[in-house]
Amino acid sequence: AQSVSQHNHHVILSEAASLELGCNYSYGGTVNLFWYVQYPGQHLQLLLKYFSGDPLVKGIKGFEAEFIKSKFSFNLRKPSVQWSDTAEYFCAVNARNAGNNRKLIWGLGTSLAVNP
Amino acid sequence: GAGVSQSPSNKVTEKGKDVELRCDPISGHTALYWYRQSLGQGLEFLIYFQGNSAPDKSGLPSDRFSAERTGGSVSTLTIQRTQQEDSAVYLCASSLRFSPRGLFFGEGSRLTVL
């Protein structure tokens, strides 16, 4: 069965520290990959996505993610975090031929707390 | 409004009561999804509507759960005879047709069953 694994459940960093959140998926075919973010008290929103092309994807607020097909990974990175990055981060994957988002498979999320 | 709107934002109910949760998707979005986010769990797919097609109800956890979408727009998720394990945040999302380009989520309805 397809699954998404986010290795870190809780991450605590100081401002200006670098961030890397792991995401691995299990699916042998072509995939679309997403990172969503949920700030405290707010709704989920798309942070970045990968469909094809350059495996290094740039998103909003200085985030980026790299798709490494051989490792089935799509790790999220940011060189220098800010207090405002405190949020819950979700990785999601769907099979390229799924046709619609009901086949999105979600990770359990990573809670990031950035101390000022 | 410009985004997905859900109501109520918070609902506290007694075990055994019925609840209705409402979702108003982004105008023009024909696809509408309901997810459930429980503490310590990932997002759980519940049901999917696409235009006039029959909904995909494969994620509904029991027959106490039902949803409808009237006129291809507003959707209501109904939970009958609520149980404590139904306590969660219920998220609605919408998107354009069969687009894998990301969902637009509402802020959710937090349900607490006492």
PDB file of C-alpha atoms in Angstrom:
ATOM      1  CA  ALA A   1       0.000   0.000   0.000  1.00  0.00           C
ATOM      2  CA  GLN A   2       1.102   3.522  -0.654  1.00  0.00           C
ATOM      3  CA  SER A   3       2.309   5.408   2.384  1.00  0.00           C
ATOM      4  CA  VAL A   4       4.060   8.612   3.356  1.00  0.00           C
ATOM      5  CA  SER A   5       6.466   8.774   6.247  1.00  0.00           C
ATOM      6  CA  GLN A   6       7.548  11.955   7.960  1.00  0.00           C
ATOM      7  CA  HIS A   7      10.421  11.081  10.229  1.00  0.00           C
ATOM      8  CA  ASN A   8      10.301  13.991  12.620  1.00  0.00           C
ATOM      9  CA  HIS A   9       7.127  14.469  14.602  1.00  0.00           C
ATOM     10  CA  HIS A  10       8.323  17.427  16.645  1.00  0.00           C
ATOM     11  CA  VAL A  11      11.186  19.767  15.798  1.00  0.00           C
ATOM     12  CA  ILE A  12      12.380  22.652  17.940  1.00  0.00           C
ATOM     13  CA  LEU A  13      14.839  25.157  16.478  1.00  0.00           C
ATOM     14  CA  SER A  14      16.219  28.550  17.275  1.00  0.00           C
ATOM     15  CA  GLU A  15      15.813  31.394  14.836  1.00  0.00           C
ATOM     16  CA  ALA A  16      18.361  31.405  12.016  1.00  0.00           C
ATOM     17  CA  ALA A  17      18.923  27.661  12.315  1.00  0.00           C
ATOM     18  CA  SER A  18      18.648  25.576   9.183  1.00  0.00           C
ATOM     19  CA  LEU A  19      15.696  23.273   8.706  1.00  0.00           C
ATOM     20  CA  GLU A  20      15.274  19.952   6.979  1.00  0.00           C
ATOM     21  CA  LEU A  21      12.105  17.908   7.358  1.00  0.00           C
ATOM     22  CA  GLY A  22      12.175  14.420   5.980  1.00  0.00           C
ATOM     23  CA  CYS A  23       9.486  12.877   3.794  1.00  0.00           C
ATOM     24  CA  ASN A  24       9.675   9.436   2.244  1.00  0.00           C
ATOM     25  CA  TYR A  25       6.980   7.706   0.272  1.00  0.00           C
ATOM     26  CA  SER A  26       6.341   4.220  -0.940  1.00  0.00           C
ATOM     27  CA  TYR A  27       5.037   3.987  -4.474  1.00  0.00           C
ATOM     28  CA  GLY A  28       6.774   2.588  -7.471  1.00  0.00           C
ATOM     29  CA  GLY A  29       5.223   4.746 -10.154  1.00  0.00           C
ATOM     30  CA  THR A  30       5.293   8.400 -11.117  1.00  0.00           C
ATOM     31  CA  VAL A  31       4.147  10.731  -8.394  1.00  0.00           C
ATOM     32  CA  ASN A  32       3.143  14.276  -7.642  1.00  0.00           C
ATOM     33  CA  LEU A  33       4.580  15.553  -4.376  1.00  0.00           C
ATOM     34  CA  PHE A  34       3.344  18.282  -2.069  1.00  0.00           C
ATOM     35  CA  TRP A  35       4.188  20.053   1.127  1.00  0.00           C
ATOM     36  CA  TYR A  36       1.373  21.774   2.979  1.00  0.00           C
ATOM     37  CA  VAL A  37       1.688  24.051   5.988  1.00  0.00           C
ATOM     38  CA  GLN A  38      -0.771  24.861   8.736  1.00  0.00           C
ATOM     39  CA  TYR A  39       0.076  27.905  10.846  1.00  0.00           C
ATOM     40  CA  PRO A  40      -1.459  28.058  14.326  1.00  0.00           C
ATOM     41  CA  GLY A  41      -5.152  28.749  14.079  1.00  0.00           C
ATOM     42  CA  GLN A  42      -5.103  28.880  10.309  1.00  0.00           C
ATOM     43  CA  HIS A  43      -6.114  26.576   7.496  1.00  0.00           C
ATOM     44  CA  LEU A  44      -3.866  24.281   5.549  1.00  0.00           C
ATOM     45  CA  GLN A  45      -2.182  25.879   2.587  1.00  0.00           C
ATOM     46  CA  LEU A  46       0.075  24.701  -0.150  1.00  0.00           C
ATOM     47  CA  LEU A  47       3.760  25.412   0.465  1.00  0.00           C
ATOM     48  CA  LEU A  48       5.223  23.879  -2.666  1.00  0.00           C
ATOM     49  CA  LYS A  49       4.684  21.077  -5.135  1.00  0.00           C
ATOM     50  CA  TYR A  50       6.588  18.934  -7.597  1.00  0.00           C
ATOM     51  CA  PHE A  51       5.156  17.445 -10.777  1.00  0.00           C
ATOM     52  CA  SER A  52       8.073  17.131 -13.159  1.00  0.00           C
ATOM     53  CA  GLY A  53      11.216  18.871 -14.337  1.00  0.00           C
ATOM     54  CA  ASP A  54      13.791  20.337 -11.985  1.00  0.00           C
ATOM     55  CA  PRO A  55      13.775  18.164  -8.868  1.00  0.00           C
ATOM     56  CA  LEU A  56      14.662  21.165  -6.720  1.00  0.00           C
ATOM     57  CA  VAL A  57      11.433  23.040  -6.136  1.00  0.00           C
ATOM     58  CA  LYS A  58      11.175  26.515  -4.679  1.00  0.00           C
ATOM     59  CA  GLY A  59       8.127  27.455  -2.666  1.00  0.00           C
ATOM     60  CA  ILE A  60       6.825  30.383  -0.702  1.00  0.00           C
ATOM     61  CA  LYS A  61       8.626  32.016   2.214  1.00  0.00           C
ATOM     62  CA  GLY A  62      12.053  30.727   1.270  1.00  0.00           C
ATOM     63  CA  PHE A  63      11.205  27.041   1.463  1.00  0.00           C
ATOM     64  CA  GLU A  64      12.488  24.509  -1.016  1.00  0.00           C
ATOM     65  CA  ALA A  65      12.254  20.773  -1.441  1.00  0.00           C
ATOM     66  CA  GLU A  66      14.279  18.281  -3.400  1.00  0.00           C
ATOM     67  CA  PHE A  67      12.813  15.247  -5.059  1.00  0.00           C
ATOM     68  CA  ILE A  68      15.284  12.367  -5.029  1.00  0.00           C
ATOM     69  CA  LYS A  69      13.666   9.587  -6.987  1.00  0.00           C
ATOM     70  CA  SER A  70      16.209   6.943  -6.043  1.00  0.00           C
ATOM     71  CA  LYS A  71      15.544   7.578  -2.373  1.00  0.00           C
ATOM     72  CA  PHE A  72      11.775   8.056  -2.703  1.00  0.00           C
ATOM     73  CA  SER A  73      12.243  11.258  -0.786  1.00  0.00           C
ATOM     74  CA  PHE A  74      10.957  14.831  -0.923  1.00  0.00           C
ATOM     75  CA  ASN A  75      12.618  16.614   1.974  1.00  0.00           C
ATOM     76  CA  LEU A  76      11.669  20.166   2.869  1.00  0.00           C
ATOM     77  CA  ARG A  77      14.434  22.660   3.598  1.00  0.00           C
ATOM     78  CA  LYS A  78      14.927  26.236   4.645  1.00  0.00           C
ATOM     79  CA  PRO A  79      18.395  27.720   5.255  1.00  0.00           C
ATOM     80  CA  SER A  80      17.363  30.054   8.063  1.00  0.00           C
ATOM     81  CA  VAL A  81      14.085  29.698   9.934  1.00  0.00           C
ATOM     82  CA  GLN A  82      12.102  32.469  11.539  1.00  0.00           C
ATOM     83  CA  TRP A  83       9.769  32.476  14.511  1.00  0.00           C
ATOM     84  CA  SER A  84       6.885  32.892  12.037  1.00  0.00           C
ATOM     85  CA  ASP A  85       7.697  29.489  10.542  1.00  0.00           C
ATOM     86  CA  THR A  86       6.271  27.839  13.646  1.00  0.00           C
ATOM     87  CA  ALA A  87       3.596  25.562  12.180  1.00  0.00           C
ATOM     88  CA  GLU A  88       2.629  22.032  11.310  1.00  0.00           C
ATOM     89  CA  TYR A  89       4.038  20.713   8.040  1.00  0.00           C
ATOM     90  CA  PHE A  90       2.459  17.929   6.025  1.00  0.00           C
ATOM     91  CA  CYS A  91       3.924  15.968   3.149  1.00  0.00           C
ATOM     92  CA  ALA A  92       1.485  14.470   0.640  1.00  0.00           C
ATOM     93  CA  VAL A  93       1.856  12.264  -2.399  1.00  0.00           C
ATOM     94  CA  ASN A  94      -0.425  11.092  -5.160  1.00  0.00           C
ATOM     95  CA  ALA A  95       0.081   8.781  -8.067  1.00  0.00           C
ATOM     96  CA  ARG A  96       0.485  10.667 -11.332  1.00  0.00           C
ATOM     97  CA  ASN A  97      -2.356   8.780 -12.950  1.00  0.00           C
ATOM     98  CA  ALA A  98      -4.734   9.106 -10.019  1.00  0.00           C
ATOM     99  CA  GLY A  99      -6.606  11.787 -11.904  1.00  0.00           C
ATOM    100  CA  ASN A 100      -7.810  13.562  -8.813  1.00  0.00           C
ATOM    101  CA  ASN A 101      -6.768  14.400  -5.329  1.00  0.00           C
ATOM    102  CA  ARG A 102      -8.782  11.752  -3.527  1.00  0.00           C
ATOM    103  CA  LYS A 103      -5.738   9.531  -3.855  1.00  0.00           C
ATOM    104  CA  LEU A 104      -3.540  11.941  -1.977  1.00  0.00           C
ATOM    105  CA  ILE A 105      -1.727  10.077   0.749  1.00  0.00           C
ATOM    106  CA  TRP A 106      -0.711  12.193   3.710  1.00  0.00           C
ATOM    107  CA  GLY A 107       2.090  11.985   6.206  1.00  0.00           C
ATOM    108  CA  LEU A 108       1.300  12.422   9.901  1.00  0.00           C
ATOM    109  CA  GLY A 109       2.796  15.887   9.952  1.00  0.00           C
ATOM    110  CA  THR A 110       5.758  17.509  11.644  1.00  0.00           C
ATOM    111  CA  SER A 111       5.246  20.137  14.298  1.00  0.00           C
ATOM    112  CA  LEU A 112       7.911  22.833  14.081  1.00  0.00           C
ATOM    113  CA  ALA A 113       8.483  25.275  16.908  1.00  0.00           C
ATOM    114  CA  VAL A 114      10.959  28.094  16.328  1.00  0.00           C
ATOM    115  CA  ASN A 115      12.195  29.887  19.419  1.00  0.00           C
ATOM    116  CA  PRO A 116      12.939  33.599  19.043  1.00  0.00           C
TER     117      PRO A 116
ATOM    118  CA  GLY B   1     -15.720  34.874  -0.155  1.00  0.00           C
ATOM    119  CA  ALA B   2     -12.328  34.271  -1.682  1.00  0.00           C
ATOM    120  CA  GLY B   3     -11.535  31.100   0.242  1.00  0.00           C
ATOM    121  CA  VAL B   4     -13.178  27.914   1.442  1.00  0.00           C
ATOM    122  CA  SER B   5     -15.552  28.713   4.257  1.00  0.00           C
ATOM    123  CA  GLN B   6     -16.526  26.228   6.958  1.00  0.00           C
ATOM    124  CA  SER B   7     -19.006  26.473   9.803  1.00  0.00           C
ATOM    125  CA  PRO B   8     -19.208  26.137  12.682  1.00  0.00           C
ATOM    126  CA  SER B   9     -15.563  26.647  13.568  1.00  0.00           C
ATOM    127  CA  ASN B  10     -16.122  24.908  16.876  1.00  0.00           C
ATOM    128  CA  LYS B  11     -18.841  22.500  17.929  1.00  0.00           C
ATOM    129  CA  VAL B  12     -19.203  20.811  21.285  1.00  0.00           C
ATOM    130  CA  THR B  13     -21.886  18.174  21.489  1.00  0.00           C
ATOM    131  CA  GLU B  14     -23.018  15.354  23.706  1.00  0.00           C
ATOM    132  CA  LYS B  15     -22.509  11.755  22.761  1.00  0.00           C
ATOM    133  CA  GLY B  16     -25.454  10.456  20.782  1.00  0.00           C
ATOM    134  CA  LYS B  17     -26.447  13.786  19.248  1.00  0.00           C
ATOM    135  CA  ASP B  18     -26.384  14.500  15.516  1.00  0.00           C
ATOM    136  CA  VAL B  19     -24.182  17.250  14.080  1.00  0.00           C
ATOM    137  CA  GLU B  20     -24.015  19.014  10.743  1.00  0.00           C
ATOM    138  CA  LEU B  21     -20.893  20.662   9.400  1.00  0.00           C
ATOM    139  CA  ARG B  22     -21.054  23.009   6.457  1.00  0.00           C
ATOM    140  CA  CYS B  23     -18.576  23.813   3.711  1.00  0.00           C
ATOM    141  CA  ASP B  24     -18.824  26.568   1.125  1.00  0.00           C
ATOM    142  CA  PRO B  25     -16.114  25.979  -1.502  1.00  0.00           C
ATOM    143  CA  ILE B  26     -14.369  28.491  -3.699  1.00  0.00           C
ATOM    144  CA  SER B  27     -16.655  29.661  -6.470  1.00  0.00           C
ATOM    145  CA  GLY B  28     -16.043  27.688  -9.651  1.00  0.00           C
ATOM    146  CA  HIS B  29     -14.351  24.767  -7.925  1.00  0.00           C
ATOM    147  CA  THR B  30     -16.192  21.657  -8.972  1.00  0.00           C
ATOM    148  CA  ALA B  31     -14.250  19.262  -6.755  1.00  0.00           C
ATOM    149  CA  LEU B  32     -14.926  19.180  -3.022  1.00  0.00           C
ATOM    150  CA  TYR B  33     -13.346  16.983  -0.386  1.00  0.00           C
ATOM    151  CA  TRP B  34     -13.897  16.282   3.262  1.00  0.00           C
ATOM    152  CA  TYR B  35     -10.977  15.193   5.435  1.00  0.00           C
ATOM    153  CA  ARG B  36     -10.674  14.460   9.123  1.00  0.00           C
ATOM    154  CA  GLN B  37      -7.668  15.438  11.193  1.00  0.00           C
ATOM    155  CA  SER B  38      -7.443  13.650  14.511  1.00  0.00           C
ATOM    156  CA  LEU B  39      -4.833  14.252  17.192  1.00  0.00           C
ATOM    157  CA  GLY B  40      -1.708  12.293  16.351  1.00  0.00           C
ATOM    158  CA  GLN B  41      -3.131  11.107  13.069  1.00  0.00           C
ATOM    159  CA  GLY B  42      -2.572  12.184   9.519  1.00  0.00           C
ATOM    160  CA  LEU B  43      -5.274  13.631   7.378  1.00  0.00           C
ATOM    161  CA  GLU B  44      -7.932  11.019   6.722  1.00  0.00           C
ATOM    162  CA  PHE B  45      -9.936  11.187   3.508  1.00  0.00           C
ATOM    163  CA  LEU B  46     -13.682  10.964   4.034  1.00  0.00           C
ATOM    164  CA  ILE B  47     -15.586  11.798   0.859  1.00  0.00           C
ATOM    165  CA  TYR B  48     -15.116  13.450  -2.529  1.00  0.00           C
ATOM    166  CA  PHE B  49     -17.580  15.226  -4.813  1.00  0.00           C
ATOM    167  CA  GLN B  50     -16.891  16.087  -8.426  1.00  0.00           C
ATOM    168  CA  GLY B  51     -19.551  17.925 -10.375  1.00  0.00           C
ATOM    169  CA  ASN B  52     -22.629  15.809 -10.976  1.00  0.00           C
ATOM    170  CA  SER B  53     -20.787  12.513 -10.631  1.00  0.00           C
ATOM    171  CA  ALA B  54     -21.613  10.071  -7.884  1.00  0.00           C
ATOM    172  CA  PRO B  55     -19.524  10.956  -4.823  1.00  0.00           C
ATOM    173  CA  ASP B  56     -16.646   8.786  -3.703  1.00  0.00           C
ATOM    174  CA  LYS B  57     -17.703   7.754  -0.217  1.00  0.00           C
ATOM    175  CA  SER B  58     -14.973   5.196   0.271  1.00  0.00           C
ATOM    176  CA  GLY B  59     -13.421   7.044   3.202  1.00  0.00           C
ATOM    177  CA  LEU B  60     -16.492   7.401   5.390  1.00  0.00           C
ATOM    178  CA  PRO B  61     -15.720   5.463   8.594  1.00  0.00           C
ATOM    179  CA  SER B  62     -19.260   4.248   9.299  1.00  0.00           C
ATOM    180  CA  ASP B  63     -22.853   4.599   8.180  1.00  0.00           C
ATOM    181  CA  ARG B  64     -23.304   7.293  10.825  1.00  0.00           C
ATOM    182  CA  PHE B  65     -21.438   9.592   8.462  1.00  0.00           C
ATOM    183  CA  SER B  66     -23.049  11.061   5.374  1.00  0.00           C
ATOM    184  CA  ALA B  67     -22.528  14.063   3.166  1.00  0.00           C
ATOM    185  CA  GLU B  68     -24.339  15.844   0.432  1.00  0.00           C
ATOM    186  CA  ARG B  69     -23.567  18.631  -1.928  1.00  0.00           C
ATOM    187  CA  THR B  70     -26.450  20.710  -3.139  1.00  0.00           C
ATOM    188  CA  GLY B  71     -26.372  22.475  -6.473  1.00  0.00           C
ATOM    189  CA  GLY B  72     -22.737  21.592  -6.969  1.00  0.00           C
ATOM    190  CA  SER B  73     -21.673  24.124  -4.376  1.00  0.00           C
ATOM    191  CA  VAL B  74     -22.271  24.004  -0.629  1.00  0.00           C
ATOM    192  CA  SER B  75     -21.692  20.688   1.120  1.00  0.00           C
ATOM    193  CA  THR B  76     -22.937  19.392   4.449  1.00  0.00           C
ATOM    194  CA  LEU B  77     -21.275  16.606   6.396  1.00  0.00           C
ATOM    195  CA  THR B  78     -23.650  14.945   8.852  1.00  0.00           C
ATOM    196  CA  ILE B  79     -22.611  12.742  11.734  1.00  0.00           C
ATOM    197  CA  GLN B  80     -25.432  10.888  13.413  1.00  0.00           C
ATOM    198  CA  ARG B  81     -25.354   9.552  16.963  1.00  0.00           C
ATOM    199  CA  THR B  82     -21.933  11.046  17.606  1.00  0.00           C
ATOM    200  CA  GLN B  83     -19.329   9.091  19.533  1.00  0.00           C
ATOM    201  CA  GLN B  84     -16.315  10.367  21.437  1.00  0.00           C
ATOM    202  CA  GLU B  85     -13.993   8.959  18.774  1.00  0.00           C
ATOM    203  CA  ASP B  86     -15.626  11.325  16.279  1.00  0.00           C
ATOM    204  CA  SER B  87     -13.874  14.226  18.012  1.00  0.00           C
ATOM    205  CA  ALA B  88     -11.542  15.762  15.442  1.00  0.00           C
ATOM    206  CA  VAL B  89     -11.095  18.672  13.124  1.00  0.00           C
ATOM    207  CA  TYR B  90     -13.118  18.205   9.958  1.00  0.00           C
ATOM    208  CA  LEU B  91     -11.509  19.885   6.982  1.00  0.00           C
ATOM    209  CA  CYS B  92     -13.123  20.771   3.711  1.00  0.00           C
ATOM    210  CA  ALA B  93     -11.103  21.439   0.577  1.00  0.00           C
ATOM    211  CA  SER B  94     -11.934  22.350  -2.982  1.00  0.00           C
ATOM    212  CA  SER B  95     -10.113  22.385  -6.283  1.00  0.00           C
ATOM    213  CA  LEU B  96     -10.653  22.828  -9.979  1.00  0.00           C
ATOM    214  CA  ARG B  97     -11.915  19.630 -11.583  1.00  0.00           C
ATOM    215  CA  PHE B  98      -9.337  16.837 -11.612  1.00  0.00           C
ATOM    216  CA  SER B  99      -6.477  19.080 -10.774  1.00  0.00           C
ATOM    217  CA  PRO B 100      -3.549  17.632  -8.876  1.00  0.00           C
ATOM    218  CA  ARG B 101      -2.256  21.142  -8.441  1.00  0.00           C
ATOM    219  CA  GLY B 102      -3.180  21.458  -4.849  1.00  0.00           C
ATOM    220  CA  LEU B 103      -6.226  21.759  -2.745  1.00  0.00           C
ATOM    221  CA  PHE B 104      -7.564  24.854  -1.078  1.00  0.00           C
ATOM    222  CA  PHE B 105      -8.523  24.116   2.483  1.00  0.00           C
ATOM    223  CA  GLY B 106     -10.971  25.747   4.823  1.00  0.00           C
ATOM    224  CA  GLU B 107     -10.030  26.444   8.411  1.00  0.00           C
ATOM    225  CA  GLY B 108     -11.874  23.387   9.622  1.00  0.00           C
ATOM    226  CA  SER B 109     -14.630  22.623  12.065  1.00  0.00           C
ATOM    227  CA  ARG B 110     -13.389  21.375  15.422  1.00  0.00           C
ATOM    228  CA  LEU B 111     -15.834  18.830  16.813  1.00  0.00           C
ATOM    229  CA  THR B 112     -15.696  17.781  20.447  1.00  0.00           C
ATOM    230  CA  VAL B 113     -17.978  14.991  21.579  1.00  0.00           C
ATOM    231  CA  LEU B 114     -18.367  14.819  25.347  1.00  0.00           C
TER     232      LEU B 114
END
